[in-house]
CSV table of C-alpha atoms in Angstrom, one decimal:
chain,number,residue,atom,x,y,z
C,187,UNK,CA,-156.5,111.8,-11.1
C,188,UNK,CA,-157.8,109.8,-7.8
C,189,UNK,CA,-154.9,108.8,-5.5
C,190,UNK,CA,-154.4,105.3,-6.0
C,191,UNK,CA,-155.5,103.3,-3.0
C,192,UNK,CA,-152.9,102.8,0.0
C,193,UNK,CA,-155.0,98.8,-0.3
C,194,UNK,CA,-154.1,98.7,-3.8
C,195,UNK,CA,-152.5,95.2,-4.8
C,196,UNK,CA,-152.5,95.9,-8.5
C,197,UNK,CA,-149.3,94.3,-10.6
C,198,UNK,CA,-147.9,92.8,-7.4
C,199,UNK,CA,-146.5,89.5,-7.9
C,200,UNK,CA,-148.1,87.5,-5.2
C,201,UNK,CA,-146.8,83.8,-4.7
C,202,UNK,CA,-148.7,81.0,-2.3
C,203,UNK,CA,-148.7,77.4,-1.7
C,204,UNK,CA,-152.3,75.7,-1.6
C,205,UNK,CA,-153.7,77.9,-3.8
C,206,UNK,CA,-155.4,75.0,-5.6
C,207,UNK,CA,-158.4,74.5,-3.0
C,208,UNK,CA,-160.5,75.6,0.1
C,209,UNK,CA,-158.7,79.4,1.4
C,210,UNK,CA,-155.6,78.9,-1.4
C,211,UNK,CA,-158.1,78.9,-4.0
C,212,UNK,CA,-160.5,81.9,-2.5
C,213,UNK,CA,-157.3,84.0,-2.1
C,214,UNK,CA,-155.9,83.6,-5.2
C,215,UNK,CA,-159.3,84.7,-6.9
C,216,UNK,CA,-159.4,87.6,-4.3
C,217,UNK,CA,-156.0,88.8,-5.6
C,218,UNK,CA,-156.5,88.0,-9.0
C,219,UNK,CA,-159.5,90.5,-9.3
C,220,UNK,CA,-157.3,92.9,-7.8
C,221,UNK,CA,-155.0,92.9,-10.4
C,222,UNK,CA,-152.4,91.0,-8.8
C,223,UNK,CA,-150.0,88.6,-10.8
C,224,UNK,CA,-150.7,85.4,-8.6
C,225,UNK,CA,-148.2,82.0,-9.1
C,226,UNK,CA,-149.9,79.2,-6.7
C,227,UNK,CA,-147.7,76.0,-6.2
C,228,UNK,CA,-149.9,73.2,-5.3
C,229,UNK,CA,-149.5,69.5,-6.2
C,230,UNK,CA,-153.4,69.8,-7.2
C,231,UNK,CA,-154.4,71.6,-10.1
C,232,UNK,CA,-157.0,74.1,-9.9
C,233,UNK,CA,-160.6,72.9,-11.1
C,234,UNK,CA,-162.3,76.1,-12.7
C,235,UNK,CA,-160.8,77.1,-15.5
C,236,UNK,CA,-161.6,80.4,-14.9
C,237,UNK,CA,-158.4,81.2,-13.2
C,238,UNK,CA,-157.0,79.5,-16.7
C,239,UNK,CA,-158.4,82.5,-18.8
C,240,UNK,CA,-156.4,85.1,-16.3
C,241,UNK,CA,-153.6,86.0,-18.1
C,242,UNK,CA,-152.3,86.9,-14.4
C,243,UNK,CA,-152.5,83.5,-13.2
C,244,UNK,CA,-149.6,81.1,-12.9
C,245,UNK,CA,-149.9,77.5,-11.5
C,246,UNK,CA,-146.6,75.3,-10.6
C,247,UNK,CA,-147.6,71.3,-10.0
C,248,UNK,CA,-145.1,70.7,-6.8
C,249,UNK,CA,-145.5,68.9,-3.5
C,250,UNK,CA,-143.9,71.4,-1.5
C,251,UNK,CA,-142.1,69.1,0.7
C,252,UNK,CA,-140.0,68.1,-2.1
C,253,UNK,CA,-137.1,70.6,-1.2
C,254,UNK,CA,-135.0,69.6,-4.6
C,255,UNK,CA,-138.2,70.1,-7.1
C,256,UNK,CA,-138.9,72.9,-4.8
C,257,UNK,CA,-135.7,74.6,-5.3
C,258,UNK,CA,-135.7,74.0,-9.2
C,259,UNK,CA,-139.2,75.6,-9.4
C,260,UNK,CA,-138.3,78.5,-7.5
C,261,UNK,CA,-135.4,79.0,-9.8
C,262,UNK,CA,-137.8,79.1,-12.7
C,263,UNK,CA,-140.0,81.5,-10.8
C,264,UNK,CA,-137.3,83.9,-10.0
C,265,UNK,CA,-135.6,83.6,-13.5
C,266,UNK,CA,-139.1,84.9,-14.7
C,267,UNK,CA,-140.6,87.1,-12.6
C,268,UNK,CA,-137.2,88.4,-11.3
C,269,UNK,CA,-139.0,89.6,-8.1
C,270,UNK,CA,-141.8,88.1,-5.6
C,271,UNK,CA,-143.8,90.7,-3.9
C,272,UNK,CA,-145.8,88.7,-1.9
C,273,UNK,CA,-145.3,85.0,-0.2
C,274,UNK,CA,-148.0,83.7,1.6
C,275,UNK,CA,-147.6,80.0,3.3
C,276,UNK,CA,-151.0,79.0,3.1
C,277,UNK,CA,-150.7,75.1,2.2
C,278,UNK,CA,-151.4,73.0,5.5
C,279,UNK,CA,-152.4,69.3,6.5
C,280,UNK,CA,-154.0,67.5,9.4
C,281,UNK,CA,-153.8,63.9,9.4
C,282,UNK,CA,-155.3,61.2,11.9
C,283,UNK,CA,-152.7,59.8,13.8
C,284,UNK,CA,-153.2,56.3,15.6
C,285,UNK,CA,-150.7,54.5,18.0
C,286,UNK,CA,-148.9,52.7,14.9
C,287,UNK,CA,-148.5,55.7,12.7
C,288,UNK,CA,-148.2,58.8,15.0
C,289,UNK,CA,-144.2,59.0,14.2
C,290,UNK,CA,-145.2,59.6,10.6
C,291,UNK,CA,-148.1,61.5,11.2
C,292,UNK,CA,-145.6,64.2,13.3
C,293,UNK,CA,-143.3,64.0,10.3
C,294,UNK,CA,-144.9,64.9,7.3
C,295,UNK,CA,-147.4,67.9,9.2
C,296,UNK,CA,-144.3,69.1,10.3
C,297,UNK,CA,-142.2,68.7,7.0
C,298,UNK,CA,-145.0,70.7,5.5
C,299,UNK,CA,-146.7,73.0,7.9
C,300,UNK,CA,-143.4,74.1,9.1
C,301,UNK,CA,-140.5,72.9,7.6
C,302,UNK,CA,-141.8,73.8,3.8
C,303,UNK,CA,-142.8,77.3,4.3
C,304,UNK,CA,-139.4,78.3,6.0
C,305,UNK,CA,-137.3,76.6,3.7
C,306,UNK,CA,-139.1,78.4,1.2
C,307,UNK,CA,-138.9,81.9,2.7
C,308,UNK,CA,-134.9,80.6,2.6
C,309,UNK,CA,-135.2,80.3,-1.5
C,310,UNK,CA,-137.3,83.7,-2.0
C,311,UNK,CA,-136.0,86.4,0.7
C,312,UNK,CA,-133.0,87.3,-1.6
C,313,UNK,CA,-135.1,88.1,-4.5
C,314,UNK,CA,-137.6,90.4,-2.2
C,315,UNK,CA,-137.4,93.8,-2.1
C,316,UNK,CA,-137.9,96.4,0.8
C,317,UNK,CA,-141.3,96.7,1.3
C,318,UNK,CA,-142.4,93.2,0.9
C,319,UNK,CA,-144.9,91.3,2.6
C,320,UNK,CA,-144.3,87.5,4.2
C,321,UNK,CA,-147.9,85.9,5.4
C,322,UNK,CA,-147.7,82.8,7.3
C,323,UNK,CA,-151.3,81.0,7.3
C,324,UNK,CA,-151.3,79.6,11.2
C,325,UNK,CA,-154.6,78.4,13.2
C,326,UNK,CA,-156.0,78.5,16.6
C,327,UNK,CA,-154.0,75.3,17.4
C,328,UNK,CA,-150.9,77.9,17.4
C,329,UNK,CA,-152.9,79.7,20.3
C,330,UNK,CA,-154.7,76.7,22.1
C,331,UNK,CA,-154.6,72.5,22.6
C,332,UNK,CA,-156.9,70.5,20.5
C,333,UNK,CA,-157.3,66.7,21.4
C,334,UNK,CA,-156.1,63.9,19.2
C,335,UNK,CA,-153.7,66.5,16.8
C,336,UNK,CA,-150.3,67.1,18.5
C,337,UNK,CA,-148.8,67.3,15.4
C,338,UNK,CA,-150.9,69.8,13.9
C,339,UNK,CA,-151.2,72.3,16.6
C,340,UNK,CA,-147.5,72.0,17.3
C,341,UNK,CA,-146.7,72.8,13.7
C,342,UNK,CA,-148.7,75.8,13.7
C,343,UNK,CA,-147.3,77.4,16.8
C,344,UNK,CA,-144.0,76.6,15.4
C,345,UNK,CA,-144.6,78.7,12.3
C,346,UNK,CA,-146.6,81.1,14.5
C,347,UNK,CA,-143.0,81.8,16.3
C,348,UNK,CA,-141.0,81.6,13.3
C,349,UNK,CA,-142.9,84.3,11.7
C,350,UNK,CA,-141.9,86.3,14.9
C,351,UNK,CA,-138.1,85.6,14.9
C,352,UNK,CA,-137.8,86.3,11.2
C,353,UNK,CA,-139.9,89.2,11.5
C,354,UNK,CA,-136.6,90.0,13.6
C,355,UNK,CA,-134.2,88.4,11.3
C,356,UNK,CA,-135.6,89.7,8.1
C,357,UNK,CA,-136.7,93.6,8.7
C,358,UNK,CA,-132.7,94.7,7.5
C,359,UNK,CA,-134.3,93.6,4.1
C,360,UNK,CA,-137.2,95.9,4.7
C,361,UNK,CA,-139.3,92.4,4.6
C,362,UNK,CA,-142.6,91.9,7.1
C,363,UNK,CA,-143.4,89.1,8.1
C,364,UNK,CA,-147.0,88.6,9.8
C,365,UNK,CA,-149.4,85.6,10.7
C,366,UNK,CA,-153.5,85.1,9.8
C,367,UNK,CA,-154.8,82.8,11.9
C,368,UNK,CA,-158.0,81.5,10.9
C,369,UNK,CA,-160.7,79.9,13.1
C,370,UNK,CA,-163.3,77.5,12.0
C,371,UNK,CA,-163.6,77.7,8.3
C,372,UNK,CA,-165.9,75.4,6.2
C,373,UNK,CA,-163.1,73.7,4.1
C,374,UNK,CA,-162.3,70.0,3.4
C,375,UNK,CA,-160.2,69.8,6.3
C,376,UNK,CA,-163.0,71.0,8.4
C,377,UNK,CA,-166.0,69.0,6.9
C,378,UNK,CA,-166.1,66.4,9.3
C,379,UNK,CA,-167.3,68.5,12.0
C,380,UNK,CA,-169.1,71.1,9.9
C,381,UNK,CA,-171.5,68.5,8.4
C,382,UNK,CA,-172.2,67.0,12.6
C,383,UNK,CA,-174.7,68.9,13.6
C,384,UNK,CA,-173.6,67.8,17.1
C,385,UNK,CA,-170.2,69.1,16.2
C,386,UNK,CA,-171.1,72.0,14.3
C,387,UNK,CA,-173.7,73.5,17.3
C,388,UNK,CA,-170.5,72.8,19.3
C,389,UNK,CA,-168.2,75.3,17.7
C,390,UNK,CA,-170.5,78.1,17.0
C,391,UNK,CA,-171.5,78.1,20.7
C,392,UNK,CA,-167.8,79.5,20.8
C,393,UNK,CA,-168.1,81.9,18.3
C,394,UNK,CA,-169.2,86.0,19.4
C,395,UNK,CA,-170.2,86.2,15.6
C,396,UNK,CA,-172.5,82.4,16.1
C,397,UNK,CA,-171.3,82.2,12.5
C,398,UNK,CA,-168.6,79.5,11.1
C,399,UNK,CA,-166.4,81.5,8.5
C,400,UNK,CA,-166.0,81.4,4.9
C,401,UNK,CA,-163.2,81.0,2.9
C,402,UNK,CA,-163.5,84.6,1.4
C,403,UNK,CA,-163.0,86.0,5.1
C,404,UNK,CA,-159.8,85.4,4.7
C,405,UNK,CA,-159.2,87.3,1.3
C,406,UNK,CA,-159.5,91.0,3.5
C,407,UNK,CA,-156.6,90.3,6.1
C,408,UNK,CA,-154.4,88.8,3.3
C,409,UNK,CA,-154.6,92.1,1.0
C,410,UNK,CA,-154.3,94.2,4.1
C,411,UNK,CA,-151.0,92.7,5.2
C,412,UNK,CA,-149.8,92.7,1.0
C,413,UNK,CA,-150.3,96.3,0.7
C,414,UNK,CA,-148.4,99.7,1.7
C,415,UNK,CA,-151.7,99.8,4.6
C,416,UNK,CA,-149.9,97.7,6.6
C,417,UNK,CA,-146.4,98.9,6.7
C,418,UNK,CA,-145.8,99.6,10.1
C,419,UNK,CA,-146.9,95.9,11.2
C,420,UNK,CA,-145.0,92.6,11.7
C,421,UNK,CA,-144.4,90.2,13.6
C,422,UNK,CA,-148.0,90.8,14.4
C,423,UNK,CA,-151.1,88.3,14.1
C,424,UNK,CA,-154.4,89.1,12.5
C,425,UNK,CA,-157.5,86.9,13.8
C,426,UNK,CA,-160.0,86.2,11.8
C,427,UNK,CA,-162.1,83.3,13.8
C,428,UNK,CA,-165.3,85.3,14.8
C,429,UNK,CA,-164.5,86.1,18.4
C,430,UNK,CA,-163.7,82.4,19.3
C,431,UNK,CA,-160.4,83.4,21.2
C,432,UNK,CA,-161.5,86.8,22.9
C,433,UNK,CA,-165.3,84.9,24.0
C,434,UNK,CA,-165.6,84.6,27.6
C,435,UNK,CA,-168.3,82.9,29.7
């Protein structure tokens, strides 16, 4: 018999926020064909029914800043699956702030860039088993200052830290807990400067790989980091933004 792969995902009970859209939805397939059992939580419901037809495929409708429907949820979740494998934080915002709304603006990407996934690495950790695998989805705003979007970058180096203390914090339970930080990836929340071609020439001039990435890069690093390959990292960061950070002049 072949030795099953030390990549191998297969029956693992993988659960991630955002998994409705953009990278959530592209990660979720990528584990599904892998064999994984995948539960998204996402207050969007997933468009193709093709994920509908996986018997491996679980979807929860919850915004995941609501911390009591959050906490009933996970209570269902745990109750049936008894165990979660996998968490990966993937849901994120970036809203447009303006001088009369900035306060809120900082309040709800915090609440759920950073706020949401620790409380809900607080609800799961108990019910994780040594060996499991925590993947907090961060940016290059956790590395470097992008105008007009305090809130956005300060959440994501926030999480980017918090993955490193409870990396700390959590490795009695024999839990890792590692960051992917994505660079420019053609998603919803980075249409707007994809579809300029001013904008879009602007960002791949940063890029070693002159490529922007696709959603599907991100599928790689996030089975990597869920499987036994990758048991002797966290508290560690995995880039995946085509050079952008390591480009000189």
């Amino acid at each position: 018999m072949m030795k099953e792969s030390i990549f191998s995902v297969k029956d693992k009970i993988i659960l991630i926020t955002g998994g409705s859209n953009g990278n959530g939805a592209e990660i979720t397939k990528g584990f599904l064909e892998e064999g994984s059992i995948v539960i998204v939580l996402d207050k969007k419901e997933i468009k193709s029914k093709k994920y509908f037809s996986n018997p491996n495929f679980h979807f929860y409708k919850v915004d995941i800043s609501n911390r009591k429907i959050l906490k009933s949820i996970i209570s269902k979740i745990i109750s049936k699956f008894k165990t979660i494998d996998v968490l990966i934080n993937n849901a994120g915002i970036s809203l447009k702030s303006n001088k009369n709304n900035y306060l809120e603006v900082w309040r709800k990407t915090l609440e759920v860039n950073l706020h949401s996934p620790f409380f809900l690495i607080s609800l799961v950790q108990n019910n994780m088993k040594p060996g499991s695998s925590i993947i907090n989805i961060t940016s290059l705003g956790a590395y470097q200052g992008f105008k007009e979007n305090p809130s956005y970058t300060a959440s994501k180096s926030g999480l980017s830290s918090l993955t490193k203390s409870l990396a700390f914090d959590l490795s009695n339970k024999g839990i890792r807990v590692n960051n992917i930080v994505p660079g420019y990836i053609k998603t919803n929340m980075t249409k707007k400067s994809f579809i300029s071609k001013i904008e879009n020439k602007k960002r791949k001039e940063r890029m070693i790989l002159k490529r922007w990435g696709e959603s599907k890069d991100l599928v790689g690093p996030c089975i990597f980091l869920a499987s036994s390959a990758s048991s002797y990292m966290t508290g560690s960061d995995i880039i995946v933004d085509g050079g952008w950070l390591s480009k000189g002049i």
